C-alpha positions as a LaTeX table, in Angstrom:
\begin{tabular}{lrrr}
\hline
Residue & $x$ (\AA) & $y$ (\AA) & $z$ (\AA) \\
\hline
Unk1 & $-16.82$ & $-14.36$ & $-10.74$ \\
Unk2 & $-15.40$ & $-10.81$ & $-10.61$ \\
Unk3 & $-11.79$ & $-10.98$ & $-12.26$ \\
Unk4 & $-10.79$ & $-7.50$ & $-13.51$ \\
Unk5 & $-8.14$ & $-8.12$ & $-16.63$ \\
Unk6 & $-5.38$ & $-5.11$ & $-17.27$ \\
Unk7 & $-4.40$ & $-6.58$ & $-21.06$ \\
Unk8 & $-1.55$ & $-3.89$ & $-22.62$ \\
Unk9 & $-3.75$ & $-1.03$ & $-21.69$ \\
Unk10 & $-2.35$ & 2.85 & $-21.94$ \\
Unk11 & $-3.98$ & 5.87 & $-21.05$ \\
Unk12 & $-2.68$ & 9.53 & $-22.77$ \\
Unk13 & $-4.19$ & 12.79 & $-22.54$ \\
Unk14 & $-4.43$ & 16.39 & $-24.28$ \\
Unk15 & $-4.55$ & 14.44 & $-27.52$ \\
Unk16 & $-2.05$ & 11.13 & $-27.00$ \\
Unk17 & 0.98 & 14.00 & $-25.99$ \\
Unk18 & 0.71 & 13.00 & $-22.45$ \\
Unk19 & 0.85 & 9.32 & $-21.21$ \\
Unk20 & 0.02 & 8.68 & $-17.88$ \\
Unk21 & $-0.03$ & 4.69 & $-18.23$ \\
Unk22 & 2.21 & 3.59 & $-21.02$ \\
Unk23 & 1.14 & $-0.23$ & $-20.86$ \\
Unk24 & $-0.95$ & $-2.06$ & $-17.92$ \\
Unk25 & $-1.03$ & $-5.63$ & $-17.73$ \\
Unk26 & $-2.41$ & $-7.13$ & $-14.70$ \\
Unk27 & $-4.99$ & $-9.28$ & $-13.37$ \\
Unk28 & $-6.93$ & $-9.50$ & $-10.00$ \\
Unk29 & $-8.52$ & $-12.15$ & $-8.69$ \\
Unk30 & $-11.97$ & $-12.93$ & $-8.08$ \\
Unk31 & $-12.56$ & $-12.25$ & $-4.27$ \\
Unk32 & $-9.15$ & $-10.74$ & $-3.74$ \\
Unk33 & $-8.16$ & $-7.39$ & $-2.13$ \\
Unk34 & $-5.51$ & $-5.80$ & $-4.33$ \\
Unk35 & $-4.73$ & $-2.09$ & $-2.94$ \\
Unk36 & $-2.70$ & 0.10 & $-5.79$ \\
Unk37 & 0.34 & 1.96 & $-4.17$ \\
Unk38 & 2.66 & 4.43 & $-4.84$ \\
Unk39 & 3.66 & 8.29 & $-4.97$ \\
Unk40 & 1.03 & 10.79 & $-5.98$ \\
Unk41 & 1.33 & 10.65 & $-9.67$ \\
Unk42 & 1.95 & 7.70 & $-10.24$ \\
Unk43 & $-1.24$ & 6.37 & $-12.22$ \\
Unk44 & $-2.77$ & 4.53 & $-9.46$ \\
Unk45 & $-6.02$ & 6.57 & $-9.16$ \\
Unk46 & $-6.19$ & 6.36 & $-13.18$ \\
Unk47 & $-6.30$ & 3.19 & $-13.26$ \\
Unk48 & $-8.89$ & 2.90 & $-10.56$ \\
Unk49 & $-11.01$ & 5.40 & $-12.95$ \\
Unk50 & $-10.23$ & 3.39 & $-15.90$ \\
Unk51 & $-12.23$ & 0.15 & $-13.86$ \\
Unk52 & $-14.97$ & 2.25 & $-13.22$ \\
Unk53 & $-15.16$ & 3.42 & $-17.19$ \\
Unk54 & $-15.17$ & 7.15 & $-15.61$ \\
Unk55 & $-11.88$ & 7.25 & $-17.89$ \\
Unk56 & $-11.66$ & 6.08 & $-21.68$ \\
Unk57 & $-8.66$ & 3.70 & $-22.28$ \\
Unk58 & $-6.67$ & 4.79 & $-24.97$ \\
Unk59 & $-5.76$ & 1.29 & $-26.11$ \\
Unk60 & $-5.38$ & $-2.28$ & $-25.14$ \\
Unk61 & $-8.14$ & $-3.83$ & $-23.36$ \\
Unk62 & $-9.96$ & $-4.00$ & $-20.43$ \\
Unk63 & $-12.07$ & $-6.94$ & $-18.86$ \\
Unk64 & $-14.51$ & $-7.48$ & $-15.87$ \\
Unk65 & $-15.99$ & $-10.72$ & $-15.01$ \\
Unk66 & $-14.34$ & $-12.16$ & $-18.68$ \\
Unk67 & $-16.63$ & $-9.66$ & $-20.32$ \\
Unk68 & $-14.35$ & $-6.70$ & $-22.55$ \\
Unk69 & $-15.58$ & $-3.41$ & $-21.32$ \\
Unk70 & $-14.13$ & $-0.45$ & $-23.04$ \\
Unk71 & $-17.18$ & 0.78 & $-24.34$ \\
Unk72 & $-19.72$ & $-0.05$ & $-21.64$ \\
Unk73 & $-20.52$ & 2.89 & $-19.89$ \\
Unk74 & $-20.26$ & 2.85 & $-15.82$ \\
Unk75 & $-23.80$ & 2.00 & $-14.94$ \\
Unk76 & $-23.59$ & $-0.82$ & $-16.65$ \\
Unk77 & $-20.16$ & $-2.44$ & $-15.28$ \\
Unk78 & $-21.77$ & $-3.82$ & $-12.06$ \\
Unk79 & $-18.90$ & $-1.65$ & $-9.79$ \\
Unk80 & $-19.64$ & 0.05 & $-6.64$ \\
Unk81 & $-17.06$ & 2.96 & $-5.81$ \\
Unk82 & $-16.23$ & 5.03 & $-2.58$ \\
Unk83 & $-14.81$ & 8.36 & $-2.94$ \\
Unk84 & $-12.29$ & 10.01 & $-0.51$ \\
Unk85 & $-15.63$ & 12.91 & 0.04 \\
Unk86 & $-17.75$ & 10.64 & 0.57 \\
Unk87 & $-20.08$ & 12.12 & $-1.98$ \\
Unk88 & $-23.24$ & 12.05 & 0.46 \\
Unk89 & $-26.27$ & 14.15 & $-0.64$ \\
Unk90 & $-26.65$ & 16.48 & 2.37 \\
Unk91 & $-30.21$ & 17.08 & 2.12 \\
Unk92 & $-31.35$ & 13.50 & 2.25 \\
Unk93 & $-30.91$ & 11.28 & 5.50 \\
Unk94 & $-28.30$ & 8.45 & 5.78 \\
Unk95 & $-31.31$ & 6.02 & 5.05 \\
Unk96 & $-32.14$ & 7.84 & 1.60 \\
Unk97 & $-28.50$ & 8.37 & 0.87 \\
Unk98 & $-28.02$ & 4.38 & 1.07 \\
Unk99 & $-31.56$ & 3.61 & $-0.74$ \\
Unk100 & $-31.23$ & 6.54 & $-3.36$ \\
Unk101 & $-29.93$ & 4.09 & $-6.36$ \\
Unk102 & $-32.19$ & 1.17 & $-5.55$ \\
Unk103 & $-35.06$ & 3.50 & $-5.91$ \\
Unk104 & $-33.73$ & 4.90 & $-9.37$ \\
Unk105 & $-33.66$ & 0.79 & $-10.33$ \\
Unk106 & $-37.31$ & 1.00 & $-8.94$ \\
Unk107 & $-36.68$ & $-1.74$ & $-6.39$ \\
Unk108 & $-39.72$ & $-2.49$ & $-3.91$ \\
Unk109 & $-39.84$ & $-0.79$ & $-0.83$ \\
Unk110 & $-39.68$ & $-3.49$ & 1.07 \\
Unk111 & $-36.32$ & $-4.99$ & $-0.86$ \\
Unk112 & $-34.91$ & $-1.59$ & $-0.50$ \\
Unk113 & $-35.57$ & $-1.56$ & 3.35 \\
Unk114 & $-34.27$ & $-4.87$ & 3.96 \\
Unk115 & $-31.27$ & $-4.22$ & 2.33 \\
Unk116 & $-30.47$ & $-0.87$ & 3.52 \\
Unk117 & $-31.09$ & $-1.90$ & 7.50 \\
Unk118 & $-28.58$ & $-4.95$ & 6.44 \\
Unk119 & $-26.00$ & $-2.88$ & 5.41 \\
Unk120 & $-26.61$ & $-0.80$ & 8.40 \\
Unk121 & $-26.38$ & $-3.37$ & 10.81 \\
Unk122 & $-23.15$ & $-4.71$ & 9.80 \\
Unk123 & $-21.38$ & $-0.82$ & 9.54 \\
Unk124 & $-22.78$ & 0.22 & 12.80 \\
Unk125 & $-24.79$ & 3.16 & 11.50 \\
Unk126 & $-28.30$ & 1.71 & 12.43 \\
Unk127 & $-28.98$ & 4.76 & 15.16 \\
Unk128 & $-28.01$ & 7.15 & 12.26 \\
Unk129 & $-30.45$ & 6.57 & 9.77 \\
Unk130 & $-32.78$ & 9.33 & 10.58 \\
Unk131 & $-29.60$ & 12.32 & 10.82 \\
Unk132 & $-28.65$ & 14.05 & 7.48 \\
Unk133 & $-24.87$ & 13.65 & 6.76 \\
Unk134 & $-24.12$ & 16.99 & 8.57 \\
Unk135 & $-24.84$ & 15.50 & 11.75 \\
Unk136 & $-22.44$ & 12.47 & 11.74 \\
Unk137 & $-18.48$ & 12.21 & 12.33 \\
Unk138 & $-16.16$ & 11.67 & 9.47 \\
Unk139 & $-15.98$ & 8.20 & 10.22 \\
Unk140 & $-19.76$ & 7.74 & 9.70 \\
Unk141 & $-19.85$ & 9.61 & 6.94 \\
Unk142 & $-17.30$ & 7.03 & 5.16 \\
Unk143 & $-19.46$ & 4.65 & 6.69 \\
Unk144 & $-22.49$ & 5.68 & 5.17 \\
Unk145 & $-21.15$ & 5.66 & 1.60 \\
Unk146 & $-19.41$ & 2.11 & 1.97 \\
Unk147 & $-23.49$ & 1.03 & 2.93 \\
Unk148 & $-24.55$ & 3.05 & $-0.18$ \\
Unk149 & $-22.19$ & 0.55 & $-2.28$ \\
Unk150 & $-23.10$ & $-2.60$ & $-0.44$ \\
Unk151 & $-26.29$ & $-2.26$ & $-0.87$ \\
Unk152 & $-26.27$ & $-2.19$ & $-4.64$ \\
Unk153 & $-24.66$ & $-5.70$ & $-4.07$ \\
Unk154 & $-21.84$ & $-5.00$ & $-7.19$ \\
Unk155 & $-19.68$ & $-7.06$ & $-8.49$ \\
Unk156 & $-16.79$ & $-5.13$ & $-7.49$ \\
Unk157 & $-15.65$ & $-2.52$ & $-5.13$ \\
Unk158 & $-13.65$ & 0.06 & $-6.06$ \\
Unk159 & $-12.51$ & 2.58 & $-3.14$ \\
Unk160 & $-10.11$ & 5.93 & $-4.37$ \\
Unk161 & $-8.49$ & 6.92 & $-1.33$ \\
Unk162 & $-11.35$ & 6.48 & 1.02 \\
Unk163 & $-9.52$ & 7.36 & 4.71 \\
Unk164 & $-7.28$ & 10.12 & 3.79 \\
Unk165 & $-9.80$ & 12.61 & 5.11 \\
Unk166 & $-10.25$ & 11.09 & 8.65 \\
Unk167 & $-7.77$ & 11.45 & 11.72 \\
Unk168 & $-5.32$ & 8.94 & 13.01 \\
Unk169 & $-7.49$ & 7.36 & 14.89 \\
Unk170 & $-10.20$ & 6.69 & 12.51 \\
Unk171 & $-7.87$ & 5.58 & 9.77 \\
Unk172 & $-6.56$ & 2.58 & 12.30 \\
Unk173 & $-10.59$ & 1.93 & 13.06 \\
Unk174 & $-12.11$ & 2.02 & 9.70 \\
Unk175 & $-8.99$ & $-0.01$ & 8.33 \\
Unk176 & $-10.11$ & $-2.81$ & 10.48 \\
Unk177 & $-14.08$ & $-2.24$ & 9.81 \\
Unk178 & $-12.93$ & $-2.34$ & 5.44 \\
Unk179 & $-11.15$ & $-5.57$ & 5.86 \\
Unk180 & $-13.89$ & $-7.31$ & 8.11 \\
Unk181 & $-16.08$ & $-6.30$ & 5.82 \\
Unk182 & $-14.47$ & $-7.73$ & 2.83 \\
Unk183 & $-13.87$ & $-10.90$ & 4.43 \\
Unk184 & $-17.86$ & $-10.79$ & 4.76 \\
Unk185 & $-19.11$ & $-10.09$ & 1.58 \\
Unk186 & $-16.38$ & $-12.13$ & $-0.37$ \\
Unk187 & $-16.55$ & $-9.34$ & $-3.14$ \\
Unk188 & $-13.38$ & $-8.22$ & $-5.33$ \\
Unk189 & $-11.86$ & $-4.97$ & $-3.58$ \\
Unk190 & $-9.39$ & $-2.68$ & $-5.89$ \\
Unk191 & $-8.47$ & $-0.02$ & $-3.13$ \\
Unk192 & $-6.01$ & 2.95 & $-3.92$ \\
Unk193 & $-4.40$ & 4.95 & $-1.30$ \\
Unk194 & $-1.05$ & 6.47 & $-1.25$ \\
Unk195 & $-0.39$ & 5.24 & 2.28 \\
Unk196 & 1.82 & 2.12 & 2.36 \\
Unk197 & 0.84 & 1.39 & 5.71 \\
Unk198 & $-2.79$ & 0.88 & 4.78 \\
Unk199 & $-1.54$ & $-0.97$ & 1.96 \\
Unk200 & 0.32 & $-3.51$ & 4.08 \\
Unk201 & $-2.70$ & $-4.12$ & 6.80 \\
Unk202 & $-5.32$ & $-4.84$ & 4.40 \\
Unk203 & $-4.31$ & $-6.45$ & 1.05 \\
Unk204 & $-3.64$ & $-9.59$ & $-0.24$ \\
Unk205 & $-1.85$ & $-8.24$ & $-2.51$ \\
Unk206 & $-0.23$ & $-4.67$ & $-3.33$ \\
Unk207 & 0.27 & $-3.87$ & $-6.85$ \\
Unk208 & 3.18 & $-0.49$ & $-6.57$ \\
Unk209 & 3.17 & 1.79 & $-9.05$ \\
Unk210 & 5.71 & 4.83 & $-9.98$ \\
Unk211 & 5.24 & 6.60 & $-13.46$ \\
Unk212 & 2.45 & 4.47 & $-14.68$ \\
Unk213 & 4.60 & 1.07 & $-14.72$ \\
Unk214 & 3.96 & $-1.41$ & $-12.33$ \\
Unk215 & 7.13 & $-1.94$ & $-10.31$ \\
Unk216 & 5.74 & $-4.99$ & $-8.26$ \\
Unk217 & 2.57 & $-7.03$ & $-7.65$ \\
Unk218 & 2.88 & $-9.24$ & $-4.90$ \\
Unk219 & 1.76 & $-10.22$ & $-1.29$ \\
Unk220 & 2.91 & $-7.78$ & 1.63 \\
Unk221 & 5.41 & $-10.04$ & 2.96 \\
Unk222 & 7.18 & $-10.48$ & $-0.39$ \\
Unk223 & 6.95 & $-6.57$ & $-1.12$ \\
Unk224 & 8.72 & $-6.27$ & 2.27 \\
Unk225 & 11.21 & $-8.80$ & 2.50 \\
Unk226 & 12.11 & $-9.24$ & $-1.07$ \\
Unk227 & 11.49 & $-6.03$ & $-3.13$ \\
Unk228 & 12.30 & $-6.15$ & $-6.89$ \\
Unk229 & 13.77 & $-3.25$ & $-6.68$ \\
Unk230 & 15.33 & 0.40 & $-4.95$ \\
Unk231 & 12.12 & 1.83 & $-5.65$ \\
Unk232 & 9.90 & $-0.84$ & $-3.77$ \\
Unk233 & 12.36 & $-1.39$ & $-1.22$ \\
Unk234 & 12.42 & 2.50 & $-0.13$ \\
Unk235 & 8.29 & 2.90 & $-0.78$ \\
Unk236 & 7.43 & $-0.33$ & 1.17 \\
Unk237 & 8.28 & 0.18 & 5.03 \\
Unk238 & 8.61 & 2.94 & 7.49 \\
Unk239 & 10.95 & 4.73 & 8.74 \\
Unk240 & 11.63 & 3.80 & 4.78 \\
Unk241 & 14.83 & 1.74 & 4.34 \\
Unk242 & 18.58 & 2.79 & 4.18 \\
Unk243 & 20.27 & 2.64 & 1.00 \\
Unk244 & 24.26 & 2.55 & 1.24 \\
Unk245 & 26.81 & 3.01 & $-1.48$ \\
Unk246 & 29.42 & 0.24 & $-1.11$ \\
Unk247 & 31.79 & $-1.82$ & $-2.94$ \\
Unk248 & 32.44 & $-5.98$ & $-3.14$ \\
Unk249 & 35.28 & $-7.48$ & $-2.27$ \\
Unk250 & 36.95 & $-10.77$ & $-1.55$ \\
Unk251 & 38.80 & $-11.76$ & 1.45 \\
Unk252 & 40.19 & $-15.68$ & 2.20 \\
Unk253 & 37.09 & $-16.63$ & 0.22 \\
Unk254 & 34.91 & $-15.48$ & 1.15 \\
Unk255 & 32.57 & $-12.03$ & $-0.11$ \\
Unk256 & 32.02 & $-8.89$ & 1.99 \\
Unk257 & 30.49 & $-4.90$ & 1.38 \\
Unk258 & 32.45 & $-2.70$ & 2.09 \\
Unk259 & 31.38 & 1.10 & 3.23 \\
Unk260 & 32.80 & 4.16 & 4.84 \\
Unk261 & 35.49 & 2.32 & 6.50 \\
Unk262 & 33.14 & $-0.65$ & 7.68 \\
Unk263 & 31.78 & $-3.76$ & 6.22 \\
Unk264 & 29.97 & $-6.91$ & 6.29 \\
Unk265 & 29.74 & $-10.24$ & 5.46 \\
Unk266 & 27.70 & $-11.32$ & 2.72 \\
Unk267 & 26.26 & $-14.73$ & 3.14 \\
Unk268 & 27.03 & $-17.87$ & 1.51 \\
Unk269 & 23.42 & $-18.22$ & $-0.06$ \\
Unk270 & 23.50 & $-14.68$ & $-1.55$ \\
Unk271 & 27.29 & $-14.84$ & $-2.45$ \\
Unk272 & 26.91 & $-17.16$ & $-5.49$ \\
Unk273 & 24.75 & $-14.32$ & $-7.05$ \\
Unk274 & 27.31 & $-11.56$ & $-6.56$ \\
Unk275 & 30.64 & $-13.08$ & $-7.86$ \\
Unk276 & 30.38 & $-10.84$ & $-11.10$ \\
Unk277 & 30.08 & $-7.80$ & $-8.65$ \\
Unk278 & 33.68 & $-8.50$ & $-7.01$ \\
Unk279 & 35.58 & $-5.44$ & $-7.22$ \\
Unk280 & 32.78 & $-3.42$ & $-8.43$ \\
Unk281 & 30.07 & $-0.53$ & $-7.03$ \\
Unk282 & 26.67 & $-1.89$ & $-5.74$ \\
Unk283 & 24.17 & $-0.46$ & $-3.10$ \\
Unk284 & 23.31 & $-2.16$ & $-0.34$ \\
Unk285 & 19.66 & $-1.39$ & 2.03 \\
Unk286 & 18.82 & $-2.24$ & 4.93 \\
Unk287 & 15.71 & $-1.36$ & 7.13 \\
Unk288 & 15.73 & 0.87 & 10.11 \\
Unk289 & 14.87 & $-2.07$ & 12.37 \\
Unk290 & 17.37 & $-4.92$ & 11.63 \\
Unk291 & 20.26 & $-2.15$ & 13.18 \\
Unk292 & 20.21 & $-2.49$ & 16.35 \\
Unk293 & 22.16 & $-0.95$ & 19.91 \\
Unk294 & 24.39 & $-2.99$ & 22.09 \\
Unk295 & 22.21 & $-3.46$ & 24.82 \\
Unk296 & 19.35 & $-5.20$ & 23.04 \\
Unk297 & 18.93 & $-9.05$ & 22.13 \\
Unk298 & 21.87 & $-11.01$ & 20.39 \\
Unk299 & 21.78 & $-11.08$ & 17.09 \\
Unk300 & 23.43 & $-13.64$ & 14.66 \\
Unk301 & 25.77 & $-12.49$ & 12.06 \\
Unk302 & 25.72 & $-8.61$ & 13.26 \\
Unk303 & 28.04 & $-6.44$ & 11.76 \\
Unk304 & 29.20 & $-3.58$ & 14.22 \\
Unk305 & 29.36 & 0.02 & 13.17 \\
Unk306 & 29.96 & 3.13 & 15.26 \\
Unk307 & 28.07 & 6.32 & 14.29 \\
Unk308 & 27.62 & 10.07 & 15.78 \\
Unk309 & 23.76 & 10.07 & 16.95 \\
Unk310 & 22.23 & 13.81 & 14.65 \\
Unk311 & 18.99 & 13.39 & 16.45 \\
Unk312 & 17.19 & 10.91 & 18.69 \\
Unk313 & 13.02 & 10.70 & 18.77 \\
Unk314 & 11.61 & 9.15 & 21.37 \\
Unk315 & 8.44 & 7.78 & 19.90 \\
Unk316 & 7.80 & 5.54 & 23.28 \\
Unk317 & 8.91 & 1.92 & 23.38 \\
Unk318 & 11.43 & 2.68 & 20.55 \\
Unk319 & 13.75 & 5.51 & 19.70 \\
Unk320 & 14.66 & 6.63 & 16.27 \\
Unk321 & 18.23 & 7.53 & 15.94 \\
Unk322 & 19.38 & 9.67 & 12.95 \\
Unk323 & 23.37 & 9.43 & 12.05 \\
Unk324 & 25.11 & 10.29 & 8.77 \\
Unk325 & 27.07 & 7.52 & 6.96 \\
Unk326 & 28.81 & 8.75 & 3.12 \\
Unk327 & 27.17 & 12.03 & 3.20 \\
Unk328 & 23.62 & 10.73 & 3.63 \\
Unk329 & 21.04 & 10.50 & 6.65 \\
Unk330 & 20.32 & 7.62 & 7.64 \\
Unk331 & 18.00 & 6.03 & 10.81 \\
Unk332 & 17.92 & 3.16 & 12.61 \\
Unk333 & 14.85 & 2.07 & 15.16 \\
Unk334 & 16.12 & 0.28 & 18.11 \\
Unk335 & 14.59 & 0.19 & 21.74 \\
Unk336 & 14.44 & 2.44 & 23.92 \\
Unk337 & 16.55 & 0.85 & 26.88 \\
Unk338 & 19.21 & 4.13 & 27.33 \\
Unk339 & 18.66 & 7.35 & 27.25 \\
Unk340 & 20.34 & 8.73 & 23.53 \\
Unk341 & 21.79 & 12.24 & 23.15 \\
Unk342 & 22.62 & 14.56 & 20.01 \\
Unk343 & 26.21 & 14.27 & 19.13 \\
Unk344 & 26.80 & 11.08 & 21.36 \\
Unk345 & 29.08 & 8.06 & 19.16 \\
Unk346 & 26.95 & 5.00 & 19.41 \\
Unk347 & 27.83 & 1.33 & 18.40 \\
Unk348 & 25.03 & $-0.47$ & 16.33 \\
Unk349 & 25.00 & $-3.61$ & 15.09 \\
Unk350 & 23.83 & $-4.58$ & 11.55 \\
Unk351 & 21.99 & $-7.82$ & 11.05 \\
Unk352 & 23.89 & $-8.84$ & 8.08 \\
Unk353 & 20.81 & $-11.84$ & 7.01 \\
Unk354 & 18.33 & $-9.04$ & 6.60 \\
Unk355 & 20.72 & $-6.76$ & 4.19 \\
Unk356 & 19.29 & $-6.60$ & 0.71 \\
Unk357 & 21.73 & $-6.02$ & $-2.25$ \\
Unk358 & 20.57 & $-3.82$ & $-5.06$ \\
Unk359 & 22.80 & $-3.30$ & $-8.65$ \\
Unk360 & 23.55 & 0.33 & $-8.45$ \\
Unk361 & 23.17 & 1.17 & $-12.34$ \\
Unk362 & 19.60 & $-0.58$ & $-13.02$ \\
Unk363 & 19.08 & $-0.29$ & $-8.84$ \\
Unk364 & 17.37 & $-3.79$ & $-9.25$ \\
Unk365 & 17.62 & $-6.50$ & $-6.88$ \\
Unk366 & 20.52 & $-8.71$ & $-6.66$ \\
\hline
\end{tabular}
């Protein structure tokens, strides 16, 4: 078992005048990949530190495994972490960066061996063992120190941020090679990164974060398709989603939004919910790809809108189109069938199921 337990804990510095995490409850599963998310700032790293007992909790409490660990130091904790620098000792080789800390627990040689050509095999760094760190890609590097944690066979995992240093390319590859291995070594992962896309490809679930307050904990799906709130819906998702001033209004019955001079139908299911918001302000979001252009597939329930195109970026099978709508930029990603010019007018259609309706004042969901 390798539960980590978040029970009303804060985290202040220079003396309790700054607080950073004002009151985390949460609790991961044993086994489960939970990635923290959110803008830099938001207490996400903290926390991370806070598992590994690199950072004192203020109050509240903290427990791994059932066992409260506020005052247990790190090396004690049974947690593995990988660093965003990898953190490799550049004068030893890739096989004495991986054994290093199973020869300070004076391990046998052969235990350490068989363990460090296991972890090896699995990350693909088996020809590497011989090269110092200097010698090896980016990619290997961050290989090399995810062996250096497996090896020690912990409890949990704890990775800060571990791709942001590595190309495009790499990112995509080693996102894959984290997940796999997961999935292998049925261990708890707590992963922080700050890029939502990682987020959504490898967690089970995505705990999002803005000033230290958790604004959501819950599967990618859910995060995607229905955010708690303004926050989650513009962090989770890119090109991030549009957000629309409108007002509610009644007509033969039935409940539409209504917004610089168009509007659209809101559906029965969701209608019962905004009676109290008839004749009132609300916001209404919707993602870049539930707009779509004329010439693509039929869509139930679309809500036509015409727009002056402000830019058009070809990014290969789609195009992202840029138009203003009350004052604000906003983008929709449709396909790229036509060729789409600055300053043409363009009809899009709005798939009106896939709108998501937000109270303006407390921007939570409706």
């Amino acid at each position: 078992m390798a539960t980590i337990k978040f029970n009303d804990v804060t985290k202040a510095f220079d003396n309790g005048k700054i607080t950073v995490i004002p009151g985390l409850s949460l609790e991961i599963k044993d086994k489960e990949f939970v990635v923290l998310v959110g803008p830099s700032g938001c207490g996400k790293s903290t926390t991370l530190r806070m598992i590994a007992g690199l950072e004192d909790i203020t109050s509240g409490e903290l427990f791994i495994d059932d066992k409260k660990v506020n005052n247990i130091p790190p090396k004690d904790r049974d947690i593995a972490m990988v660093f965003q620098s990898y953190a490799l000792y550049p004068h030893m080789s890739v096989y004495k960066n991986m054994a290093f800390a199973l020869k300070l627990k004076k391990m046998p040689k052969t235990e350490i061996d068989e363990k460090v050509r296991w972890a090896a095999k699995i990350l693909d760094i088996e020809p590497y063992l011989d090269r110092k760190p200097r010698a090896l890609s980016g990619g290997q590097r961050q290989r090399v120190a995810l062996g250096r944690a497996m090896v020690r066979n912990p409890k949990v995992f704890l990775l800060d941020e571990p791709l942001s240093n590595l190309d495009a390319k790499l990112r995509t590859e080693m996102r894959s090679q984290i997940t796999m291995l997961h999935k292998r070594l049925e261990t708890t992962f707590v992963y922080v990164t700050h890029d939502q896309t990682e987020a959504m490809t490898m967690a089970d679930r995505i705990v999002v974060m803005d000033k230290g307050v958790i604004q959501q904990f819950d599967t990618p799906q859910k995060l995607y398709s229905e955010p708690a709130n303004m926050f989650v819906a513009g962090f989770i998702g890119s090109p991030q989603m549009n957000f629309i001033d409108a007002a509610v209004v009644e007509e033969k019955g039935a409940l539409k939004a209504r917004f610089c001079g168009f509007s659209v139908n809101i559906p029965k299911d969701k209608a019962k919910y905004m009676k109290e918001y008839i004749g009132k302000d609300i916001v209404i979001g919707i993602r870049p790809e539930h707009i779509f252009s004329a010439g693509e597939a039929e869509v139930k329930n679309k809500a036509p809108i015409t727009v002056s195109v402000e830019i058009a970026e070809m990014t290969g099978s789609e195009t992202n189109v840029y138009f203003e709508l009350g004052g604000k930029r906003h983008i929709a990603r449709i396909k790229a069938e036509e060729r789409i010019n600055q300053g043409d007018l363009l009809k899009l259609y709005i798939d009106e199921n896939e709108i998501r309706y937000f109270d303006k004042e407390t921007t939570l969901a409706i």
